[in-house]
Amino acid sequence: MNWDVILAPYSQAVEELKVKLKGIRAQFEHESRHSPIEFITGRVKPVPSILEKADSREIPLDQVEQELQDIAGVRVVCQFVDDIYTIVNMIKSREDLTIIEEKDYVSRKKESGYRSYHMIIEYPVETIHGVKMVLAEIQIRTLAMNFWATNEHSLNYKYKGSIPTNIKSRLQRASEAAFKLDEEMSIIKNEVQEAQRIFHRK
């Protein structure tokens, strides 16, 4: 399989989605309004990760593009929990992509403590052979959720998916602490935004 050829449209999708989301952020800033987007990252899943996931799920290689929904991934990180749903609604209203599936792990966290909002979208990529519809995953989360998830991901990698019980329980407590932080910051959201507006004006 020529992975460079297969993954090229996914790279293009990630870059285009990042540009469009950064455009939303810039528009809010131009209007001197609070931007629900703090920052955006994106990646195409590395080939060894694709092969490992396909193997674990017993997916034939010729069905990888249909069965793996997160080969292309974009992450949107926000300041406040409310911002997550603002972005979700903005994505839903767009006409340049189609939403295939949504999973709200913000209001219904995973057992591990993981919180994030996942959207699987279908995105049209213009190639030299015509339009190719690409599946991509958009994850939307707060800074606190992102901090927790990044560390949990590292620990999962270290322990090959079998995190020791004592560390698991600490992670769950850390998740609750992170969400408590998000809740407290949401209460003083207006104060924070006003302070940021004053800072930017100066």
PDB file of N, CA, C and O in Angstrom, residues 40-77:
ATOM      1  N   ILE A  40      -5.809  25.603  18.282  1.00  0.00           N
ATOM      2  CA  ILE A  40      -6.200  24.461  17.449  1.00  0.00           C
ATOM      3  C   ILE A  40      -4.960  23.651  17.104  1.00  0.00           C
ATOM      4  O   ILE A  40      -3.923  24.221  16.765  1.00  0.00           O
ATOM      5  N   THR A  41      -5.074  22.334  17.194  1.00  0.00           N
ATOM      6  CA  THR A  41      -3.996  21.463  16.720  1.00  0.00           C
ATOM      7  C   THR A  41      -4.614  20.411  15.798  1.00  0.00           C
ATOM      8  O   THR A  41      -5.829  20.203  15.801  1.00  0.00           O
ATOM      9  N   GLY A  42      -3.778  19.765  15.014  1.00  0.00           N
ATOM     10  CA  GLY A  42      -4.275  18.723  14.124  1.00  0.00           C
ATOM     11  C   GLY A  42      -3.172  17.741  13.792  1.00  0.00           C
ATOM     12  O   GLY A  42      -1.992  18.066  13.886  1.00  0.00           O
ATOM     13  N   ARG A  43      -3.582  16.534  13.429  1.00  0.00           N
ATOM     14  CA  ARG A  43      -2.597  15.525  13.046  1.00  0.00           C
ATOM     15  C   ARG A  43      -3.246  14.449  12.194  1.00  0.00           C
ATOM     16  O   ARG A  43      -4.455  14.245  12.235  1.00  0.00           O
ATOM     17  N   VAL A  44      -2.420  13.768  11.421  1.00  0.00           N
ATOM     18  CA  VAL A  44      -2.849  12.561  10.721  1.00  0.00           C
ATOM     19  C   VAL A  44      -2.225  11.399  11.488  1.00  0.00           C
ATOM     20  O   VAL A  44      -1.053  11.424  11.827  1.00  0.00           O
ATOM     21  N   LYS A  45      -3.030  10.389  11.782  1.00  0.00           N
ATOM     22  CA  LYS A  45      -2.559   9.240  12.561  1.00  0.00           C
ATOM     23  C   LYS A  45      -1.370   8.587  11.851  1.00  0.00           C
ATOM     24  O   LYS A  45      -1.445   8.301  10.653  1.00  0.00           O
ATOM     25  N   PRO A  46      -0.269   8.357  12.573  1.00  0.00           N
ATOM     26  CA  PRO A  46       0.897   7.706  11.943  1.00  0.00           C
ATOM     27  C   PRO A  46       0.548   6.293  11.465  1.00  0.00           C
ATOM     28  O   PRO A  46      -0.317   5.626  12.051  1.00  0.00           O
ATOM     29  N   VAL A  47       1.225   5.857  10.410  1.00  0.00           N
ATOM     30  CA  VAL A  47       0.935   4.543   9.813  1.00  0.00           C
ATOM     31  C   VAL A  47       1.030   3.401  10.835  1.00  0.00           C
ATOM     32  O   VAL A  47       0.121   2.553  10.888  1.00  0.00           O
ATOM     33  N   PRO A  48       2.081   3.342  11.698  1.00  0.00           N
ATOM     34  CA  PRO A  48       2.117   2.242  12.688  1.00  0.00           C
ATOM     35  C   PRO A  48       0.882   2.229  13.604  1.00  0.00           C
ATOM     36  O   PRO A  48       0.389   1.157  13.960  1.00  0.00           O
ATOM     37  N   SER A  49       0.371   3.415  13.958  1.00  0.00           N
ATOM     38  CA  SER A  49      -0.839   3.499  14.804  1.00  0.00           C
ATOM     39  C   SER A  49      -2.073   3.014  14.050  1.00  0.00           C
ATOM     40  O   SER A  49      -2.943   2.360  14.621  1.00  0.00           O
ATOM     41  N   ILE A  50      -2.132   3.343  12.768  1.00  0.00           N
ATOM     42  CA  ILE A  50      -3.253   2.881  11.926  1.00  0.00           C
ATOM     43  C   ILE A  50      -3.232   1.351  11.854  1.00  0.00           C
ATOM     44  O   ILE A  50      -4.258   0.691  12.051  1.00  0.00           O
ATOM     45  N   LEU A  51      -2.058   0.796  11.592  1.00  0.00           N
ATOM     46  CA  LEU A  51      -1.919  -0.663  11.463  1.00  0.00           C
ATOM     47  C   LEU A  51      -2.244  -1.369  12.782  1.00  0.00           C
ATOM     48  O   LEU A  51      -2.923  -2.396  12.787  1.00  0.00           O
ATOM     49  N   GLU A  52      -1.778  -0.773  13.886  1.00  0.00           N
ATOM     50  CA  GLU A  52      -2.027  -1.365  15.209  1.00  0.00           C
ATOM     51  C   GLU A  52      -3.525  -1.379  15.535  1.00  0.00           C
ATOM     52  O   GLU A  52      -4.075  -2.371  16.006  1.00  0.00           O
ATOM     53  N   LYS A  53      -4.196  -0.246  15.241  1.00  0.00           N
ATOM     54  CA  LYS A  53      -5.635  -0.141  15.522  1.00  0.00           C
ATOM     55  C   LYS A  53      -6.434  -1.080  14.615  1.00  0.00           C
ATOM     56  O   LYS A  53      -7.386  -1.730  15.053  1.00  0.00           O
ATOM     57  N   ALA A  54      -6.044  -1.154  13.355  1.00  0.00           N
ATOM     58  CA  ALA A  54      -6.726  -2.041  12.402  1.00  0.00           C
ATOM     59  C   ALA A  54      -6.578  -3.497  12.850  1.00  0.00           C
ATOM     60  O   ALA A  54      -7.540  -4.278  12.789  1.00  0.00           O
ATOM     61  N   ASP A  55      -5.381  -3.819  13.311  1.00  0.00           N
ATOM     62  CA  ASP A  55      -5.117  -5.194  13.765  1.00  0.00           C
ATOM     63  C   ASP A  55      -5.948  -5.534  15.007  1.00  0.00           C
ATOM     64  O   ASP A  55      -6.559  -6.601  15.085  1.00  0.00           O
ATOM     65  N   SER A  56      -5.974  -4.601  15.970  1.00  0.00           N
ATOM     66  CA  SER A  56      -6.703  -4.858  17.226  1.00  0.00           C
ATOM     67  C   SER A  56      -8.212  -4.975  16.989  1.00  0.00           C
ATOM     68  O   SER A  56      -8.915  -5.671  17.717  1.00  0.00           O
ATOM     69  N   ARG A  57      -8.712  -4.285  15.963  1.00  0.00           N
ATOM     70  CA  ARG A  57     -10.150  -4.336  15.661  1.00  0.00           C
ATOM     71  C   ARG A  57     -10.481  -5.304  14.533  1.00  0.00           C
ATOM     72  O   ARG A  57     -11.626  -5.363  14.079  1.00  0.00           O
ATOM     73  N   GLU A  58      -9.446  -6.004  14.054  1.00  0.00           N
ATOM     74  CA  GLU A  58      -9.607  -6.978  12.966  1.00  0.00           C
ATOM     75  C   GLU A  58     -10.242  -6.343  11.725  1.00  0.00           C
ATOM     76  O   GLU A  58     -11.160  -6.899  11.109  1.00  0.00           O
ATOM     77  N   ILE A  59      -9.724  -5.174  11.374  1.00  0.00           N
ATOM     78  CA  ILE A  59     -10.203  -4.454  10.187  1.00  0.00           C
ATOM     79  C   ILE A  59      -9.251  -4.753   9.026  1.00  0.00           C
ATOM     80  O   ILE A  59      -8.051  -4.500   9.133  1.00  0.00           O
ATOM     81  N   PRO A  60      -9.756  -5.294   7.918  1.00  0.00           N
ATOM     82  CA  PRO A  60      -8.891  -5.520   6.746  1.00  0.00           C
ATOM     83  C   PRO A  60      -8.331  -4.188   6.240  1.00  0.00           C
ATOM     84  O   PRO A  60      -9.018  -3.156   6.314  1.00  0.00           O
ATOM     85  N   LEU A  61      -7.109  -4.207   5.743  1.00  0.00           N
ATOM     86  CA  LEU A  61      -6.462  -2.964   5.314  1.00  0.00           C
ATOM     87  C   LEU A  61      -7.232  -2.242   4.215  1.00  0.00           C
ATOM     88  O   LEU A  61      -7.193  -1.016   4.139  1.00  0.00           O
ATOM     89  N   ASP A  62      -7.945  -2.997   3.368  1.00  0.00           N
ATOM     90  CA  ASP A  62      -8.687  -2.327   2.291  1.00  0.00           C
ATOM     91  C   ASP A  62      -9.967  -1.649   2.797  1.00  0.00           C
ATOM     92  O   ASP A  62     -10.671  -0.979   2.040  1.00  0.00           O
ATOM     93  N   GLN A  63     -10.277  -1.818   4.105  1.00  0.00           N
ATOM     94  CA  GLN A  63     -11.455  -1.164   4.685  1.00  0.00           C
ATOM     95  C   GLN A  63     -11.087  -0.113   5.742  1.00  0.00           C
ATOM     96  O   GLN A  63     -11.968   0.426   6.407  1.00  0.00           O
ATOM     97  N   VAL A  64      -9.795   0.140   5.877  1.00  0.00           N
ATOM     98  CA  VAL A  64      -9.312   1.060   6.922  1.00  0.00           C
ATOM     99  C   VAL A  64      -9.944   2.446   6.795  1.00  0.00           C
ATOM    100  O   VAL A  64     -10.370   3.040   7.790  1.00  0.00           O
ATOM    101  N   GLU A  65     -10.031   2.963   5.568  1.00  0.00           N
ATOM    102  CA  GLU A  65     -10.553   4.324   5.389  1.00  0.00           C
ATOM    103  C   GLU A  65     -12.030   4.441   5.753  1.00  0.00           C
ATOM    104  O   GLU A  65     -12.483   5.502   6.187  1.00  0.00           O
ATOM    105  N   GLN A  66     -12.775   3.342   5.578  1.00  0.00           N
ATOM    106  CA  GLN A  66     -14.200   3.375   5.926  1.00  0.00           C
ATOM    107  C   GLN A  66     -14.418   3.144   7.420  1.00  0.00           C
ATOM    108  O   GLN A  66     -15.340   3.701   8.015  1.00  0.00           O
ATOM    109  N   GLU A  67     -13.578   2.311   8.023  1.00  0.00           N
ATOM    110  CA  GLU A  67     -13.805   1.865   9.398  1.00  0.00           C
ATOM    111  C   GLU A  67     -13.122   2.725  10.462  1.00  0.00           C
ATOM    112  O   GLU A  67     -13.615   2.827  11.580  1.00  0.00           O
ATOM    113  N   LEU A  68     -11.978   3.316  10.132  1.00  0.00           N
ATOM    114  CA  LEU A  68     -11.280   4.163  11.113  1.00  0.00           C
ATOM    115  C   LEU A  68     -11.690   5.618  10.893  1.00  0.00           C
ATOM    116  O   LEU A  68     -11.414   6.200   9.850  1.00  0.00           O
ATOM    117  N   GLN A  69     -12.344   6.159  11.903  1.00  0.00           N
ATOM    118  CA  GLN A  69     -12.909   7.514  11.751  1.00  0.00           C
ATOM    119  C   GLN A  69     -11.958   8.625  12.188  1.00  0.00           C
ATOM    120  O   GLN A  69     -12.256   9.799  12.013  1.00  0.00           O
ATOM    121  N   ASP A  70     -10.820   8.236  12.768  1.00  0.00           N
ATOM    122  CA  ASP A  70      -9.928   9.260  13.331  1.00  0.00           C
ATOM    123  C   ASP A  70      -8.545   9.279  12.684  1.00  0.00           C
ATOM    124  O   ASP A  70      -7.562   9.660  13.308  1.00  0.00           O
ATOM    125  N   ILE A  71      -8.460   8.868  11.413  1.00  0.00           N
ATOM    126  CA  ILE A  71      -7.164   8.966  10.714  1.00  0.00           C
ATOM    127  C   ILE A  71      -6.759  10.437  10.657  1.00  0.00           C
ATOM    128  O   ILE A  71      -5.609  10.795  10.902  1.00  0.00           O
ATOM    129  N   ALA A  72      -7.736  11.296  10.341  1.00  0.00           N
ATOM    130  CA  ALA A  72      -7.521  12.755  10.417  1.00  0.00           C
ATOM    131  C   ALA A  72      -8.130  13.251  11.718  1.00  0.00           C
ATOM    132  O   ALA A  72      -9.269  12.897  12.045  1.00  0.00           O
ATOM    133  N   GLY A  73      -7.375  14.016  12.477  1.00  0.00           N
ATOM    134  CA  GLY A  73      -7.886  14.518  13.757  1.00  0.00           C
ATOM    135  C   GLY A  73      -7.554  15.979  13.968  1.00  0.00           C
ATOM    136  O   GLY A  73      -6.429  16.416  13.695  1.00  0.00           O
ATOM    137  N   VAL A  74      -8.548  16.727  14.412  1.00  0.00           N
ATOM    138  CA  VAL A  74      -8.351  18.143  14.757  1.00  0.00           C
ATOM    139  C   VAL A  74      -8.845  18.345  16.184  1.00  0.00           C
ATOM    140  O   VAL A  74      -9.891  17.807  16.561  1.00  0.00           O
ATOM    141  N   ARG A  75      -8.067  19.072  16.975  1.00  0.00           N
ATOM    142  CA  ARG A  75      -8.453  19.343  18.361  1.00  0.00           C
ATOM    143  C   ARG A  75      -8.626  20.846  18.552  1.00  0.00           C
ATOM    144  O   ARG A  75      -7.746  21.631  18.180  1.00  0.00           O
ATOM    145  N   VAL A  76      -9.774  21.213  19.100  1.00  0.00           N
ATOM    146  CA  VAL A  76     -10.056  22.621  19.405  1.00  0.00           C
ATOM    147  C   VAL A  76     -10.085  22.764  20.925  1.00  0.00           C
ATOM    148  O   VAL A  76     -10.821  22.045  21.605  1.00  0.00           O
ATOM    149  N   VAL A  77      -9.254  23.664  21.439  1.00  0.00           N
ATOM    150  CA  VAL A  77      -9.170  23.846  22.895  1.00  0.00           C
ATOM    151  C   VAL A  77      -9.728  25.218  23.262  1.00  0.00           C
ATOM    152  O   VAL A  77      -9.433  26.216  22.601  1.00  0.00           O
TER     153      VAL A  77
END
